[in-house]
PDB file of C-alpha atoms in Angstrom:
ATOM      1  CA  MET A   1      10.018  -6.278  56.701  1.00 30.00           C
ATOM      2  CA  VAL A   2       9.314  -3.196  54.537  1.00 31.00           C
ATOM      3  CA  LEU A   3       9.255  -3.704  50.812  1.00 33.00           C
ATOM      4  CA  ILE A   4       8.829  -1.293  48.047  1.00 32.00           C
ATOM      5  CA  TYR A   5       6.854  -3.056  45.363  1.00 32.00           C
ATOM      6  CA  HIS A   6       7.800  -2.878  41.795  1.00 39.00           C
ATOM      7  CA  VAL A   7       5.482  -1.222  39.471  1.00 38.00           C
ATOM      8  CA  PRO A   8       6.064  -1.747  35.773  1.00 43.00           C
ATOM      9  CA  ASN A   9       7.127   1.532  34.036  1.00 45.00           C
ATOM     10  CA  PHE A  10       4.771   2.435  31.361  1.00 42.00           C
ATOM     11  CA  SER A  11       5.943   5.838  30.444  1.00 44.00           C
ATOM     12  CA  SER A  12       4.449   5.416  27.059  1.00 49.00           C
ATOM     13  CA  LEU A  13       0.984   4.538  28.235  1.00 51.00           C
ATOM     14  CA  GLU A  14      -0.563   7.255  26.264  1.00 54.00           C
ATOM     15  CA  GLY A  15       1.049   5.943  23.133  1.00 52.00           C
ATOM     16  CA  LYS A  16      -0.144   2.350  23.872  1.00 54.00           C
ATOM     17  CA  ILE A  17      -3.776   3.518  24.489  1.00 54.00           C
ATOM     18  CA  MET A  18      -3.603   5.274  20.991  1.00 54.00           C
ATOM     19  CA  ALA A  19      -2.226   2.065  19.573  1.00 53.00           C
ATOM     20  CA  TRP A  20      -5.135   0.028  20.838  1.00 52.00           C
ATOM     21  CA  LYS A  21      -7.518   2.519  19.412  1.00 59.00           C
ATOM     22  CA  GLU A  22      -5.903   2.241  16.132  1.00 55.00           C
ATOM     23  CA  LEU A  23      -5.970  -1.474  16.225  1.00 54.00           C
ATOM     24  CA  LEU A  24      -9.557  -1.723  17.306  1.00 55.00           C
ATOM     25  CA  LYS A  25     -11.205   0.657  14.927  1.00 70.00           C
ATOM     26  CA  LYS A  26     -13.410  -0.383  12.057  1.00 82.00           C
ATOM     27  CA  PRO A  27     -11.819  -3.044   9.711  1.00 87.00           C
ATOM     28  CA  TYR A  28     -10.256  -1.698   6.509  1.00 91.00           C
ATOM     29  CA  LEU A  29     -11.544  -4.607   4.343  1.00 90.00           C
ATOM     30  CA  SER A  30     -15.266  -4.112   4.681  1.00 90.00           C
ATOM     31  CA  GLN A  31     -16.294  -3.611   1.094  1.00 90.00           C
ATOM     32  CA  ARG A  32     -16.080  -6.503  -1.386  1.00 93.00           C
ATOM     33  CA  PRO A  33     -14.483  -5.738  -4.956  1.00 95.00           C
ATOM     34  CA  GLN A  34     -16.968  -5.187  -7.699  1.00 94.00           C
ATOM     35  CA  LEU A  35     -17.588  -7.753 -10.424  1.00 94.00           C
ATOM     36  CA  SER A  36     -15.907  -6.818 -13.664  1.00 92.00           C
ATOM     37  CA  GLN A  37     -19.098  -7.314 -15.848  1.00 91.00           C
ATOM     38  CA  GLY A  38     -17.137  -9.048 -18.492  1.00 90.00           C
ATOM     39  CA  LEU A  39     -13.840  -6.976 -18.369  1.00 91.00           C
ATOM     40  CA  ALA A  40     -12.180  -9.730 -16.738  1.00 92.00           C
ATOM     41  CA  THR A  41     -12.836 -13.391 -16.868  1.00 93.00           C
ATOM     42  CA  HIS A  42     -15.270 -15.224 -14.398  1.00 94.00           C
ATOM     43  CA  ALA A  43     -12.193 -17.113 -12.991  1.00 95.00           C
ATOM     44  CA  GLU A  44     -10.372 -13.927 -12.345  1.00 95.00           C
ATOM     45  CA  ASP A  45     -13.432 -12.397 -10.532  1.00 95.00           C
ATOM     46  CA  ARG A  46     -13.779 -15.532  -8.366  1.00 96.00           C
ATOM     47  CA  GLU A  47     -10.026 -15.423  -7.663  1.00 96.00           C
ATOM     48  CA  LEU A  48     -10.133 -11.811  -6.520  1.00 96.00           C
ATOM     49  CA  GLU A  49     -13.114 -12.397  -4.397  1.00 96.00           C
ATOM     50  CA  LEU A  50     -11.339 -15.435  -2.764  1.00 97.00           C
ATOM     51  CA  ALA A  51      -8.207 -13.383  -2.033  1.00 96.00           C
ATOM     52  CA  PHE A  52     -10.329 -10.597  -0.619  1.00 97.00           C
ATOM     53  CA  LYS A  53     -12.157 -13.073   1.700  1.00 96.00           C
ATOM     54  CA  ASN A  54      -8.976 -14.676   2.937  1.00 96.00           C
ATOM     55  CA  LEU A  55      -7.393 -11.224   3.655  1.00 96.00           C
ATOM     56  CA  LYS A  56     -10.617 -10.034   5.432  1.00 95.00           C
ATOM     57  CA  ASP A  57     -10.531 -13.191   7.544  1.00 95.00           C
ATOM     58  CA  LEU A  58      -6.884 -12.504   8.326  1.00 95.00           C
ATOM     59  CA  GLU A  59      -7.519  -8.927   9.359  1.00 94.00           C
ATOM     60  CA  ASP A  60     -10.432 -10.197  11.715  1.00 93.00           C
ATOM     61  CA  HIS A  61      -8.096 -12.691  13.285  1.00 92.00           C
ATOM     62  CA  CYS A  62      -5.381 -10.109  13.876  1.00 90.00           C
ATOM     63  CA  LYS A  63      -7.985  -7.999  15.798  1.00 88.00           C
ATOM     64  CA  LYS A  64      -9.025 -10.952  17.843  1.00 89.00           C
ATOM     65  CA  LEU A  65      -5.386 -11.579  18.643  1.00 88.00           C
ATOM     66  CA  TYR A  66      -4.889  -8.015  19.724  1.00 85.00           C
ATOM     67  CA  LYS A  67      -7.729  -8.372  22.210  1.00 87.00           C
ATOM     68  CA  GLU A  68      -6.431 -11.666  23.671  1.00 90.00           C
ATOM     69  CA  VAL A  69      -3.068 -10.271  24.080  1.00 88.00           C
ATOM     70  CA  ARG A  70      -4.483  -7.175  25.858  1.00 86.00           C
ATOM     71  CA  ARG A  71      -6.683  -9.527  28.130  1.00 90.00           C
ATOM     72  CA  HIS A  72      -3.435 -11.619  28.844  1.00 90.00           C
ATOM     73  CA  GLU A  73      -1.562  -8.395  29.934  1.00 90.00           C
ATOM     74  CA  GLU A  74      -4.542  -7.258  32.075  1.00 92.00           C
ATOM     75  CA  CYS A  75      -4.716 -10.817  33.726  1.00 92.00           C
ATOM     76  CA  ALA A  76      -0.946 -10.915  34.476  1.00 92.00           C
ATOM     77  CA  ASN A  77      -0.901  -7.463  36.055  1.00 93.00           C
ATOM     78  CA  GLY A  78      -4.102  -8.191  37.918  1.00 93.00           C
ATOM     79  CA  LEU A  79      -2.748 -11.555  39.242  1.00 92.00           C
ATOM     80  CA  HIS A  80       0.331  -9.737  40.476  1.00 93.00           C
ATOM     81  CA  ARG A  81      -1.677  -7.090  42.234  1.00 94.00           C
ATOM     82  CA  LEU A  82      -3.778  -9.672  44.033  1.00 93.00           C
ATOM     83  CA  GLU A  83      -0.790 -11.678  45.127  1.00 92.00           C
ATOM     84  CA  ARG A  84       0.906  -8.307  46.290  1.00 92.00           C
ATOM     85  CA  LYS A  85      -2.206  -7.529  48.431  1.00 92.00           C
ATOM     86  CA  MET A  86      -2.650 -11.056  49.730  1.00 90.00           C
ATOM     87  CA  SER A  87       1.123 -11.328  50.704  1.00 89.00           C
ATOM     88  CA  SER A  88       1.113  -7.993  52.415  1.00 89.00           C
ATOM     89  CA  ASP A  89      -2.129  -8.656  54.397  1.00 88.00           C
ATOM     90  CA  LEU A  90      -0.717 -12.040  55.499  1.00 84.00           C
ATOM     91  CA  THR A  91       2.616 -10.606  56.518  1.00 84.00           C
ATOM     92  CA  ASN A  92       0.930  -7.795  58.538  1.00 84.00           C
ATOM     93  CA  SER A  93      -1.964 -10.013  60.001  1.00 82.00           C
ATOM     94  CA  PRO A  94      -2.004 -10.701  63.790  1.00 77.00           C
ATOM     95  CA  SER A  95      -1.521 -14.416  63.007  1.00 72.00           C
ATOM     96  CA  CYS A  96       2.036 -13.735  61.951  1.00 72.00           C
ATOM     97  CA  ARG A  97       2.964 -10.647  64.173  1.00 69.00           C
ATOM     98  CA  GLU A  98       1.712 -10.972  67.582  1.00 62.00           C
ATOM     99  CA  TYR A  99       2.569 -14.518  68.739  1.00 58.00           C
ATOM    100  CA  GLU A 100       5.941 -16.213  69.260  1.00 57.00           C
ATOM    101  CA  GLU A 101       4.567 -19.548  68.312  1.00 57.00           C
ATOM    102  CA  THR A 102       3.757 -18.290  64.809  1.00 65.00           C
ATOM    103  CA  GLU A 103       7.492 -17.325  64.130  1.00 73.00           C
ATOM    104  CA  ASN A 104       7.816 -19.887  61.378  1.00 76.00           C
ATOM    105  CA  LEU A 105       4.464 -18.760  59.667  1.00 78.00           C
ATOM    106  CA  ARG A 106       5.981 -15.176  59.760  1.00 80.00           C
ATOM    107  CA  LYS A 107       9.100 -16.049  58.103  1.00 82.00           C
ATOM    108  CA  ILE A 108       7.314 -17.961  55.410  1.00 83.00           C
ATOM    109  CA  SER A 109       4.822 -15.098  54.782  1.00 85.00           C
ATOM    110  CA  GLU A 110       7.682 -12.736  54.546  1.00 86.00           C
ATOM    111  CA  GLY A 111       9.436 -15.044  52.072  1.00 88.00           C
ATOM    112  CA  TYR A 112       6.371 -15.196  50.064  1.00 88.00           C
ATOM    113  CA  GLN A 113       6.185 -11.374  50.064  1.00 90.00           C
ATOM    114  CA  SER A 114       9.720 -11.176  48.803  1.00 90.00           C
ATOM    115  CA  VAL A 115       8.979 -13.557  45.916  1.00 92.00           C
ATOM    116  CA  VAL A 116       5.817 -11.562  44.919  1.00 92.00           C
ATOM    117  CA  TYR A 117       7.864  -8.415  44.966  1.00 91.00           C
ATOM    118  CA  GLN A 118      10.685  -9.987  42.649  1.00 91.00           C
ATOM    119  CA  LEU A 119       7.880 -11.404  40.388  1.00 92.00           C
ATOM    120  CA  GLY A 120       6.686  -7.763  39.852  1.00 92.00           C
ATOM    121  CA  HIS A 121       9.790  -7.273  37.519  1.00 91.00           C
ATOM    122  CA  ALA A 122       9.086 -10.483  35.625  1.00 93.00           C
ATOM    123  CA  THR A 123       5.396  -9.476  35.113  1.00 93.00           C
ATOM    124  CA  GLY A 124       6.438  -6.113  33.857  1.00 92.00           C
ATOM    125  CA  ASP A 125       8.937  -7.695  31.540  1.00 92.00           C
ATOM    126  CA  LEU A 126       6.304 -10.258  30.264  1.00 93.00           C
ATOM    127  CA  THR A 127       3.718  -7.491  29.553  1.00 92.00           C
ATOM    128  CA  HIS A 128       6.480  -5.263  27.826  1.00 92.00           C
ATOM    129  CA  LEU A 129       7.592  -8.161  25.700  1.00 92.00           C
ATOM    130  CA  SER A 130       4.054  -9.031  24.666  1.00 91.00           C
ATOM    131  CA  GLN A 131       3.719  -5.564  23.323  1.00 89.00           C
ATOM    132  CA  LYS A 132       6.921  -5.969  21.364  1.00 90.00           C
ATOM    133  CA  THR A 133       6.477  -9.320  20.105  1.00 90.00           C
ATOM    134  CA  VAL A 134       2.812  -9.213  19.188  1.00 90.00           C
ATOM    135  CA  VAL A 135       1.135  -5.903  19.212  1.00 87.00           C
ATOM    136  CA  GLU A 136       3.560  -3.860  17.473  1.00 89.00           C
ATOM    137  CA  PRO A 137       4.275  -6.354  14.638  1.00 90.00           C
ATOM    138  CA  MET A 138       0.410  -6.897  14.273  1.00 87.00           C
ATOM    139  CA  LYS A 139       0.019  -3.128  14.053  1.00 87.00           C
ATOM    140  CA  LYS A 140       2.398  -2.924  11.196  1.00 89.00           C
ATOM    141  CA  LEU A 141       0.649  -5.705   9.393  1.00 90.00           C
ATOM    142  CA  THR A 142      -2.840  -4.213  10.087  1.00 88.00           C
ATOM    143  CA  ALA A 143      -1.560  -1.052   8.347  1.00 88.00           C
ATOM    144  CA  GLU A 144      -1.111  -2.869   5.238  1.00 92.00           C
ATOM    145  CA  PHE A 145      -4.790  -3.821   5.118  1.00 94.00           C
ATOM    146  CA  GLY A 146      -5.463  -0.013   4.777  1.00 92.00           C
ATOM    147  CA  SER A 147      -3.100  -0.016   1.629  1.00 94.00           C
ATOM    148  CA  ILE A 148      -4.982  -3.075   0.271  1.00 95.00           C
ATOM    149  CA  ALA A 149      -8.326  -1.449   0.758  1.00 95.00           C
ATOM    150  CA  ALA A 150      -7.073   1.720  -0.942  1.00 95.00           C
ATOM    151  CA  ALA A 151      -5.863  -0.368  -4.024  1.00 95.00           C
ATOM    152  CA  LEU A 152      -9.233  -2.193  -4.223  1.00 96.00           C
ATOM    153  CA  LYS A 153     -11.065   1.059  -4.061  1.00 96.00           C
ATOM    154  CA  LYS A 154      -8.938   2.425  -6.873  1.00 96.00           C
ATOM    155  CA  ARG A 155      -9.506  -0.645  -8.916  1.00 96.00           C
ATOM    156  CA  ASP A 156     -13.237  -0.404  -8.439  1.00 96.00           C
ATOM    157  CA  ALA A 157     -13.134   3.351  -9.392  1.00 96.00           C
ATOM    158  CA  THR A 158     -11.279   2.478 -12.594  1.00 95.00           C
ATOM    159  CA  LEU A 159     -13.633  -0.192 -13.303  1.00 95.00           C
ATOM    160  CA  SER A 160     -16.615   2.270 -13.002  1.00 95.00           C
ATOM    161  CA  GLU A 161     -14.846   4.654 -15.241  1.00 94.00           C
ATOM    162  CA  CYS A 162     -14.178   1.852 -17.768  1.00 94.00           C
ATOM    163  CA  LEU A 163     -17.892   0.751 -17.927  1.00 94.00           C
ATOM    164  CA  LYS A 164     -19.099   4.378 -18.174  1.00 94.00           C
ATOM    165  CA  CYS A 165     -16.820   4.808 -21.175  1.00 92.00           C
ATOM    166  CA  GLN A 166     -17.906   1.583 -22.617  1.00 91.00           C
ATOM    167  CA  SER A 167     -21.478   2.493 -22.320  1.00 92.00           C
ATOM    168  CA  LYS A 168     -20.903   5.988 -23.886  1.00 89.00           C
ATOM    169  CA  LEU A 169     -19.082   4.217 -26.844  1.00 88.00           C
ATOM    170  CA  GLU A 170     -21.921   1.847 -27.297  1.00 88.00           C
ATOM    171  CA  LYS A 171     -24.442   4.707 -27.382  1.00 88.00           C
ATOM    172  CA  LEU A 172     -22.423   6.689 -29.864  1.00 85.00           C
ATOM    173  CA  SER A 173     -21.745   3.802 -32.062  1.00 84.00           C
ATOM    174  CA  LYS A 174     -25.462   3.534 -32.790  1.00 82.00           C
ATOM    175  CA  ASP A 175     -25.217   6.743 -34.914  1.00 79.00           C
ATOM    176  CA  LYS A 176     -22.282   6.139 -37.360  1.00 74.00           C
ATOM    177  CA  THR A 177     -22.711   9.466 -39.237  1.00 76.00           C
ATOM    178  CA  ILE A 178     -19.628  11.269 -40.520  1.00 75.00           C
ATOM    179  CA  ALA A 179     -20.251  14.138 -37.975  1.00 74.00           C
ATOM    180  CA  ASN A 180     -20.314  11.612 -35.175  1.00 80.00           C
ATOM    181  CA  GLN A 181     -17.005   9.848 -36.001  1.00 85.00           C
ATOM    182  CA  VAL A 182     -14.790  12.241 -34.154  1.00 86.00           C
ATOM    183  CA  LYS A 183     -16.866  11.702 -30.953  1.00 86.00           C
ATOM    184  CA  ILE A 184     -16.787   7.860 -31.590  1.00 86.00           C
ATOM    185  CA  GLU A 185     -13.008   7.785 -32.035  1.00 89.00           C
ATOM    186  CA  GLN A 186     -12.624   9.956 -28.803  1.00 91.00           C
ATOM    187  CA  ALA A 187     -14.920   7.849 -26.824  1.00 89.00           C
ATOM    188  CA  LYS A 188     -13.111   4.694 -28.143  1.00 91.00           C
ATOM    189  CA  LYS A 189      -9.783   5.996 -27.149  1.00 94.00           C
ATOM    190  CA  SER A 190     -11.067   6.828 -23.769  1.00 92.00           C
ATOM    191  CA  TYR A 191     -12.557   3.397 -23.355  1.00 92.00           C
ATOM    192  CA  LEU A 192      -9.417   1.560 -24.471  1.00 94.00           C
ATOM    193  CA  GLN A 193      -7.264   3.590 -21.994  1.00 95.00           C
ATOM    194  CA  SER A 194      -9.563   3.014 -19.028  1.00 94.00           C
ATOM    195  CA  LYS A 195      -9.723  -0.592 -19.888  1.00 94.00           C
ATOM    196  CA  GLU A 196      -5.921  -0.814 -19.977  1.00 95.00           C
ATOM    197  CA  ASP A 197      -5.656   0.831 -16.664  1.00 95.00           C
ATOM    198  CA  PHE A 198      -8.363  -1.568 -15.090  1.00 95.00           C
ATOM    199  CA  GLU A 199      -6.683  -4.645 -16.526  1.00 95.00           C
ATOM    200  CA  SER A 200      -3.199  -3.566 -15.326  1.00 95.00           C
ATOM    201  CA  GLN A 201      -4.660  -2.921 -11.748  1.00 96.00           C
ATOM    202  CA  ASN A 202      -6.620  -5.982 -11.730  1.00 96.00           C
ATOM    203  CA  ARG A 203      -3.779  -8.054 -12.792  1.00 96.00           C
ATOM    204  CA  LEU A 204      -1.508  -6.697 -10.139  1.00 96.00           C
ATOM    205  CA  LEU A 205      -3.978  -7.369  -7.426  1.00 96.00           C
ATOM    206  CA  LEU A 206      -4.520 -10.905  -8.621  1.00 96.00           C
ATOM    207  CA  LEU A 207      -0.722 -11.452  -8.377  1.00 96.00           C
ATOM    208  CA  GLU A 208       0.129  -9.666  -5.135  1.00 96.00           C
ATOM    209  CA  LEU A 209      -2.876 -10.293  -2.762  1.00 96.00           C
ATOM    210  CA  PRO A 210      -2.357 -14.150  -2.711  1.00 96.00           C
ATOM    211  CA  GLN A 211       1.159 -13.646  -2.219  1.00 95.00           C
ATOM    212  CA  PHE A 212       0.659 -11.313   0.755  1.00 95.00           C
ATOM    213  CA  TYR A 213      -1.650 -13.875   2.222  1.00 95.00           C
ATOM    214  CA  GLU A 214       0.687 -16.691   1.840  1.00 95.00           C
ATOM    215  CA  LYS A 215       3.455 -14.573   3.571  1.00 94.00           C
ATOM    216  CA  ARG A 216       1.373 -14.452   6.910  1.00 92.00           C
ATOM    217  CA  VAL A 217       2.980 -17.492   8.407  1.00 91.00           C
ATOM    218  CA  ASP A 218       6.460 -16.369   7.689  1.00 93.00           C
ATOM    219  CA  TYR A 219       5.702 -13.013   9.260  1.00 93.00           C
ATOM    220  CA  PHE A 220       3.977 -14.213  12.471  1.00 91.00           C
ATOM    221  CA  GLN A 221       6.083 -17.246  13.236  1.00 93.00           C
ATOM    222  CA  PRO A 222       8.912 -15.387  14.733  1.00 93.00           C
ATOM    223  CA  CYS A 223       6.573 -13.202  16.715  1.00 91.00           C
ATOM    224  CA  LEU A 224       5.039 -16.182  18.289  1.00 90.00           C
ATOM    225  CA  GLN A 225       8.465 -17.774  18.956  1.00 93.00           C
ATOM    226  CA  ALA A 226       9.523 -14.559  20.675  1.00 92.00           C
ATOM    227  CA  LEU A 227       6.331 -14.523  22.804  1.00 91.00           C
ATOM    228  CA  ILE A 228       6.790 -18.070  23.908  1.00 92.00           C
ATOM    229  CA  ARG A 229      10.483 -17.423  25.015  1.00 93.00           C
ATOM    230  CA  ALA A 230       8.987 -14.523  26.983  1.00 92.00           C
ATOM    231  CA  GLN A 231       6.573 -16.833  28.683  1.00 92.00           C
ATOM    232  CA  VAL A 232       9.424 -19.359  29.381  1.00 94.00           C
ATOM    233  CA  ASP A 233      11.527 -16.670  31.049  1.00 93.00           C
ATOM    234  CA  TYR A 234       8.399 -15.412  33.148  1.00 93.00           C
ATOM    235  CA  TYR A 235       7.429 -18.971  34.321  1.00 93.00           C
ATOM    236  CA  GLY A 236      10.947 -20.033  34.632  1.00 94.00           C
ATOM    237  CA  GLU A 237      11.635 -17.189  36.964  1.00 93.00           C
ATOM    238  CA  SER A 238       8.405 -17.842  38.953  1.00 92.00           C
ATOM    239  CA  THR A 239       9.420 -21.449  39.359  1.00 92.00           C
ATOM    240  CA  ARG A 240      12.904 -20.596  40.459  1.00 92.00           C
ATOM    241  CA  LEU A 241      11.866 -18.119  43.053  1.00 91.00           C
ATOM    242  CA  PHE A 242       9.185 -20.295  44.532  1.00 89.00           C
ATOM    243  CA  THR A 243      11.616 -23.276  44.564  1.00 88.00           C
ATOM    244  CA  HIS A 244      14.060 -21.227  46.337  1.00 88.00           C
ATOM    245  CA  LEU A 245      11.474 -20.231  48.871  1.00 85.00           C
ATOM    246  CA  VAL A 246      10.649 -23.895  49.574  1.00 82.00           C
ATOM    247  CA  SER A 247      14.363 -24.845  49.856  1.00 82.00           C
ATOM    248  CA  THR A 248      15.065 -21.987  52.401  1.00 76.00           C
ATOM    249  CA  ASN A 249      12.321 -23.391  54.724  1.00 66.00           C
ATOM    250  CA  LYS A 250      13.595 -27.001  54.969  1.00 60.00           C
ATOM    251  CA  ASP A 251      12.252 -27.322  58.513  1.00 59.00           C
ATOM    252  CA  THR A 252       8.799 -26.694  57.356  1.00 58.00           C
ATOM    253  CA  LYS A 253       6.762 -29.794  56.395  1.00 60.00           C
ATOM    254  CA  TYR A 254       5.145 -29.481  53.132  1.00 60.00           C
ATOM    255  CA  GLN A 255       1.993 -31.530  52.733  1.00 62.00           C
ATOM    256  CA  SER A 256       0.452 -33.016  49.664  1.00 71.00           C
ATOM    257  CA  ASN A 257      -2.890 -31.771  48.588  1.00 75.00           C
ATOM    258  CA  GLU A 258      -4.579 -34.865  50.216  1.00 81.00           C
ATOM    259  CA  GLU A 259      -2.632 -34.357  53.380  1.00 78.00           C
ATOM    260  CA  PHE A 260      -3.477 -30.696  53.418  1.00 73.00           C
ATOM    261  CA  GLN A 261      -7.278 -31.295  52.930  1.00 82.00           C
ATOM    262  CA  GLU A 262      -7.392 -34.020  55.647  1.00 84.00           C
ATOM    263  CA  GLU A 263      -5.571 -31.696  58.077  1.00 81.00           C
ATOM    264  CA  LEU A 264      -7.760 -28.843  57.136  1.00 80.00           C
ATOM    265  CA  ASP A 265     -11.034 -30.771  57.688  1.00 83.00           C
ATOM    266  CA  LYS A 266      -9.614 -32.128  61.024  1.00 86.00           C
ATOM    267  CA  ASN A 267      -8.945 -28.506  62.345  1.00 82.00           C
ATOM    268  CA  ILE A 268     -12.372 -27.399  61.169  1.00 86.00           C
ATOM    269  CA  SER A 269     -14.036 -30.241  63.046  1.00 86.00           C
ATOM    270  CA  VAL A 270     -12.010 -29.184  66.174  1.00 81.00           C
ATOM    271  CA  ILE A 271     -13.188 -25.695  65.846  1.00 82.00           C
ATOM    272  CA  LYS A 272     -16.876 -26.604  65.298  1.00 81.00           C
ATOM    273  CA  SER A 273     -16.769 -28.867  68.459  1.00 82.00           C
ATOM    274  CA  LEU A 274     -15.730 -25.921  70.609  1.00 76.00           C
ATOM    275  CA  SER A 275     -18.320 -24.554  73.065  1.00 70.00           C
ATOM    276  CA  ILE A 276     -17.913 -20.816  73.407  1.00 67.00           C
ATOM    277  CA  VAL A 277     -20.337 -19.634  76.180  1.00 60.00           C
ATOM    278  CA  SER A 278     -20.411 -16.379  78.069  1.00 58.00           C
ATOM    279  CA  ASN A 279     -20.570 -16.183  81.920  1.00 54.00           C
TER     280      ASN A 279
END
């Protein structure tokens, strides 16, 4: 029996490699937001820091998930390659080919080889769907951490500018001469404007970051459900194929694990008891 094995078509392999590089690069959320030094309340500073910590943990967990999905794909494809080689070696071995008394073994091995071939399609579908149901949605989610990091960086830059304006105003206010009044007014105007910008950005982050974190379950739940359905399809197809293989070999007696081990030990004992001598 000559079989052409199915090899999953990864025409976009280069794109997937680039996607993995994108997913596994340095985390976006690596720098904590600066304390406001009194421009916001202590409670607001703590709330922002907690939101940052939660999102940083979420980003780390996403990256761990990427790695586990990749390992799962590699293991699934590796298992299929090993079964493919094992079934081919068994079918083409002398034990199955050269002796009439092994006809039944040959039929079983060829049936096994056919099952492995068909499972190649199921394995390809499983790895493809794991990309669609987990990797691509997680890639989109990870991109949002970059936007969050940029918003936090902008907030910190506005905070630094505000503190700078505040320091300048305090310094000028020590000299309240008439000649210095214009500079004081300009510094006060700059300070109030930068303070308003900071408060607006800080307030928006305090509102939206916790909301983003709370939406993580709603976002990932359908991804997980789709992945589970893909697993059900894969293992269901595997069960169906092997069950069919067993049913088409009704004349073959299938032993339990205990019976198999007992028979194996008995045959090994017989082999060991043989005396092989040369004349």
